[in-house]
C-alpha atoms as one frame of an Amber mdcrd trajectory, in Angstrom:
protein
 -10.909  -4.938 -18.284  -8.342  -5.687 -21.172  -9.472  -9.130 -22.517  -7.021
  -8.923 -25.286  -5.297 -12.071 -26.425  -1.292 -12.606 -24.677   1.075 -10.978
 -26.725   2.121 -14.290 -28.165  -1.264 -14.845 -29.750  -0.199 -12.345 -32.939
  -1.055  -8.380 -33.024  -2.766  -6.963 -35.654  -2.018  -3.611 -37.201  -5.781
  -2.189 -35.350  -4.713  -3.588 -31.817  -5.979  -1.637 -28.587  -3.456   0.232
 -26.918  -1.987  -0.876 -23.444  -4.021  -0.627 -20.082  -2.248   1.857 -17.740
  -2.805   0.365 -14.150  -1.552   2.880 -11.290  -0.360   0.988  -8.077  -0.628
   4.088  -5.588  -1.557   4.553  -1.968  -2.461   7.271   0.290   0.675   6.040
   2.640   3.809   5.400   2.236   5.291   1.920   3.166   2.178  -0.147   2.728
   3.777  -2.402   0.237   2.939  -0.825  -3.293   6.195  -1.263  -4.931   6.271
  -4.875  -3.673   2.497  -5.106  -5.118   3.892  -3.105  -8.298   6.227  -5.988
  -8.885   4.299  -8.839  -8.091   1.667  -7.497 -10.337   3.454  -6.883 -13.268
   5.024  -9.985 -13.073   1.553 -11.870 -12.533   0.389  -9.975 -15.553   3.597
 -11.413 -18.098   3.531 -14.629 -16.683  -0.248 -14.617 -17.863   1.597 -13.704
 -21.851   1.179 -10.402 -21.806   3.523  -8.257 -22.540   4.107  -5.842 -19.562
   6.212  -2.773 -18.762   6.426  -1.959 -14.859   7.317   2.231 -14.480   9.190
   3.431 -11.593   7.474   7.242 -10.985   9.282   7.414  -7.286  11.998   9.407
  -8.795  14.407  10.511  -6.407  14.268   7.057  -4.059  14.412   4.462  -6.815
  13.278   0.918  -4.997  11.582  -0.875  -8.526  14.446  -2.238  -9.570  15.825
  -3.583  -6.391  12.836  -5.010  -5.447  13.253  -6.397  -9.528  16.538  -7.462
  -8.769  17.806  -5.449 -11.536  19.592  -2.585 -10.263  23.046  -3.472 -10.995
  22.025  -3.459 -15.129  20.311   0.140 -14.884  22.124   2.489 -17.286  19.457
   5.087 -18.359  16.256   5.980 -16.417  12.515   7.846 -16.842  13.707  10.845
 -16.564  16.606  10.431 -19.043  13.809   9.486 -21.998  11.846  12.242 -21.177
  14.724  14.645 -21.023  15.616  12.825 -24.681  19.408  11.659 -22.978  17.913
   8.560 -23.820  15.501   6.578 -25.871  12.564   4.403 -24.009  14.740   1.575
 -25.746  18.258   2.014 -24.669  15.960   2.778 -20.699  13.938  -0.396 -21.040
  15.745  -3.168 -18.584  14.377  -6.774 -19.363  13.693  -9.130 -16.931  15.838
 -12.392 -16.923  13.720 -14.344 -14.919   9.575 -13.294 -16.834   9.380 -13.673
 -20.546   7.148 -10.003 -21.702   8.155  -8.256 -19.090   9.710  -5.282 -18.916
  11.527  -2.148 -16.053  11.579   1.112 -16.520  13.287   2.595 -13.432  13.216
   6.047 -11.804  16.355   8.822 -11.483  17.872   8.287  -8.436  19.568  12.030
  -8.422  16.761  14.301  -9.893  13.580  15.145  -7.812   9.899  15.206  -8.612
  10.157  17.994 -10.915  12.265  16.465 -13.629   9.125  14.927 -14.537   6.437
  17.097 -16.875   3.069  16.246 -18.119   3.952  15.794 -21.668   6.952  13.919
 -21.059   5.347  11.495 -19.099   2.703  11.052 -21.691   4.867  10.844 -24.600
   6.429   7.814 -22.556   3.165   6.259 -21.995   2.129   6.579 -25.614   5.269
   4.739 -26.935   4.904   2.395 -24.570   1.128   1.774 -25.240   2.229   0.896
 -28.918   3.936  -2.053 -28.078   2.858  -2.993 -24.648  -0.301  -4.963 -23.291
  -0.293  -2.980 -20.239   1.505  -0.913 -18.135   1.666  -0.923 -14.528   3.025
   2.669 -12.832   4.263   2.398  -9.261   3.183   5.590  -7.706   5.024   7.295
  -5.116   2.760   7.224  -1.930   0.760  10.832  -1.462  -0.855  13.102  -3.338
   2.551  14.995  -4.608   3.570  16.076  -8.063   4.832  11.958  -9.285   1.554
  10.764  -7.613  -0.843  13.284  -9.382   1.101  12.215 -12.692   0.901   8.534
 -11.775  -2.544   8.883 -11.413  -3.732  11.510 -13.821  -3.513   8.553 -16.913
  -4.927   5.586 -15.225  -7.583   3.305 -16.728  -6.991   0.991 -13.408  -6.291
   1.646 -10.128  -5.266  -0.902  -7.515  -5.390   1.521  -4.179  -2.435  -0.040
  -2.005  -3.543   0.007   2.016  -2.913  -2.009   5.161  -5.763  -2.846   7.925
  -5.551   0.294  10.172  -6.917   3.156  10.330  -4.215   6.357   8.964  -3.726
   4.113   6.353  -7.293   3.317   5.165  -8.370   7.225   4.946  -5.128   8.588
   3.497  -6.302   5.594   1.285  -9.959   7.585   0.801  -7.862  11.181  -0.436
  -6.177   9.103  -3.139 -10.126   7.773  -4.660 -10.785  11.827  -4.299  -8.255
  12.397  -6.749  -8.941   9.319  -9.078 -12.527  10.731  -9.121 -11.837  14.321
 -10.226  -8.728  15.010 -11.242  -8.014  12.452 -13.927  -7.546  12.461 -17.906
 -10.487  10.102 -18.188 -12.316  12.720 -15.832 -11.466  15.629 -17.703 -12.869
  14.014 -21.290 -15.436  12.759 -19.935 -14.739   8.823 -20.408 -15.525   6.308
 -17.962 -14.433   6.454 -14.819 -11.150   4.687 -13.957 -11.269   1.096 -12.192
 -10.973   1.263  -8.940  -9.833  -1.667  -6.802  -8.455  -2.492  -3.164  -5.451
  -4.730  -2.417  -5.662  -5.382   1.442  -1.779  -5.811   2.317  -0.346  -7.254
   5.202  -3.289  -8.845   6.873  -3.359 -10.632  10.281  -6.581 -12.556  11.045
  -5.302 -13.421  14.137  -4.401  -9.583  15.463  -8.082  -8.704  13.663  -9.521
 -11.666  15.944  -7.684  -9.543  18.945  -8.723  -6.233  17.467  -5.720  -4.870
  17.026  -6.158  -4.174  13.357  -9.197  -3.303  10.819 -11.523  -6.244   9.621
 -11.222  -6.588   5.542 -15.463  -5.425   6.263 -14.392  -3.239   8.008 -11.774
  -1.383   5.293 -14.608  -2.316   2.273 -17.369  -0.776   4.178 -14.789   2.646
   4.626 -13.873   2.492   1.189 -16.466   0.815  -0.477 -14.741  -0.184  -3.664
 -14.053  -3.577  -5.260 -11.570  -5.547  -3.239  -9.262  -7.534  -5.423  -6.901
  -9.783  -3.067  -5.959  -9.625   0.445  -2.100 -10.252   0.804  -1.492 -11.813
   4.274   1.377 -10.555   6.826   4.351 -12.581   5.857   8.050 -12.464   6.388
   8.382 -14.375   3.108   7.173 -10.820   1.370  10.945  -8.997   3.097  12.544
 -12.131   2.073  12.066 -12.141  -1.558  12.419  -8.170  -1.171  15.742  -8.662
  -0.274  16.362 -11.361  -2.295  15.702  -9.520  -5.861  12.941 -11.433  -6.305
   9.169 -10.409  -6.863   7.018 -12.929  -3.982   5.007 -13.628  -6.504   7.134
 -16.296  -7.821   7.451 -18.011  -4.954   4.594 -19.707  -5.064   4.795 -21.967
  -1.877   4.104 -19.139   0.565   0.830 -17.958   1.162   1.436 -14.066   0.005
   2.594 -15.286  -3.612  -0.268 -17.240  -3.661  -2.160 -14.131  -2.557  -0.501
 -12.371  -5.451  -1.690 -14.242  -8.382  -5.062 -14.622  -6.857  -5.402 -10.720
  -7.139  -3.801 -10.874 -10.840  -6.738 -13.785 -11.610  -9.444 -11.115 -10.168
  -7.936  -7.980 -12.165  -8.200  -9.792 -15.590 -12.494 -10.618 -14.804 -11.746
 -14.399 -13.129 -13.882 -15.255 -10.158 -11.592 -16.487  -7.014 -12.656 -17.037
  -3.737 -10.284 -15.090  -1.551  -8.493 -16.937   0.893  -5.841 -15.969   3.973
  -8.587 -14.496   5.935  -9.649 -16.831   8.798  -6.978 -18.142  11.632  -5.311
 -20.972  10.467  -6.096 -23.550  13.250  -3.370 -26.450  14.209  -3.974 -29.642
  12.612  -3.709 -32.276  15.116  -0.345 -33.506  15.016   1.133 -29.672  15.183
  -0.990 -28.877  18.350   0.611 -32.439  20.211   4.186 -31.600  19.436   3.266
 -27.631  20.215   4.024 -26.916  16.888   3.068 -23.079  15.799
């Protein structure tokens, strides 16, 4: 884990270069670009400086999600086609201090991007940049396999049932063979599972996975359990990554996870029924 200092705390010229964390899942519309967002942000609101990489190229959601799409002028595939430089593509955010949007071509497809364009990115990016979160498209396709082929994290995106959990298992196939840190023979990357919109009450009616049961299927580190909320669509819509809304129980969720990604021990929470205090069950509140 990168237990560099914030970015605020002074680089020297010997600094380590960024951690690349993938966001991917086996299945598409788990909530990985929503867990993308709310990551990065996490991460820069910790002081590190943070770039968050749009590799869905050809659907483009990052930067609504961001609430930035009405300031994109160049994308990814622009710097790596050299119609632009990482700069000029590079869209701050207004709201997160460090952190920074790099968001995918709306109008090219999965080829535009190559191997050593997307790793000439990476490496400028890694020069300046404390770490670098990449929100993979969902699958094994060509922006997935590039998403994932420079990882030193991986938070593998699914939701409680069971299509979802073992497309979830191909994905930790590919992180364990096919891989730059596989191919030179460097430690494996870190693998870690973000349980997304959880019901404990649906579980309790089995209607939907356990989190046991998805860790025993899995078996790899679980780092935050993000409870079924409408509050999640809501900041979606809004612009507006959940994780700064920290009054409902997914942004809460959110930063938990972030806490558990940089080493910190935190009891998860959201996983029991909530039951009705006393007062809410005699006026048949909910």
């Amino acid at each position: 884990m990168n237990t560099r200092e914030p970015a605020e705390a002074g680089r020297t010229e010997e600094r380590v270069l960024a951690k690349i964390i993938v966001v991917t899942s086996g299945k598409g519309g788990v909530g990985k670009t929503t867990s993308s967002a709310a990551i990065g942000t996490g991460l820069a609101l910790r002081g590190f400086k943070t770039a968050i990489i749009d590799f869905d190229v050809g659907l483009r959601n990052l930067d609504l999600i961001m609430g930035c799409e009405r300031r994109v002028v160049y994308d990814f595939v622009n710097v790596i086609n050299k119609e632009a430089t990482l700069n000029q593509a590079l869209i701050k955010d207004k709201r997160t201090p460090n952190l920074f949007i790099l968001p995918a071509s709306q109008t090219r497809d999965k080829d535009a991007l190559s191997q050593e364009g997307v790793q000439a990115v990476l490496n400028e990016l890694s020069r300046d940049f404390d770490y670098i979160v990449c929100d993979s498209p969902a699958g094994i396709e060509k922006g997935a396999q590039m998403a994932l082929y420079y990882a030193d994290i991986a938070v593998v995106v699914t939701n409680p049932e069971v299509s979802s959990v073992r497309d979830s298992d191909r994905i930790l196939g590919i992180l364990q063979s096919k891989t730059r840190r596989v191919e030179a023979g460097e430690e494996p990357v870190q693998e870690h599972l973000l349980l997304t919109r959880y019901n404990p009450a649906r579980v309790q009616a089995g209607e939907m996975l356990s989190v046991q049961d998805v860790e025993d299927i899995l078996a790899i580190p679980l780092i935050g359990v993000i409870p079924e909320s409408e509050a999640v669509l809501k900041a979606s819509n809004q612009g507006m990554p959940v994780i700064l809304d920290q009054e409902t129980e997914a942004g809460q969720a959110y930063s938990d996870a972030v806490a558990r990604l940089l080493g910190e021990v935190v009891e998860h929470r959201f996983l029991e029924v909530q039951k009705k205090g006393f007062f809410k069950r005699l006026l048949g509140g909910k």
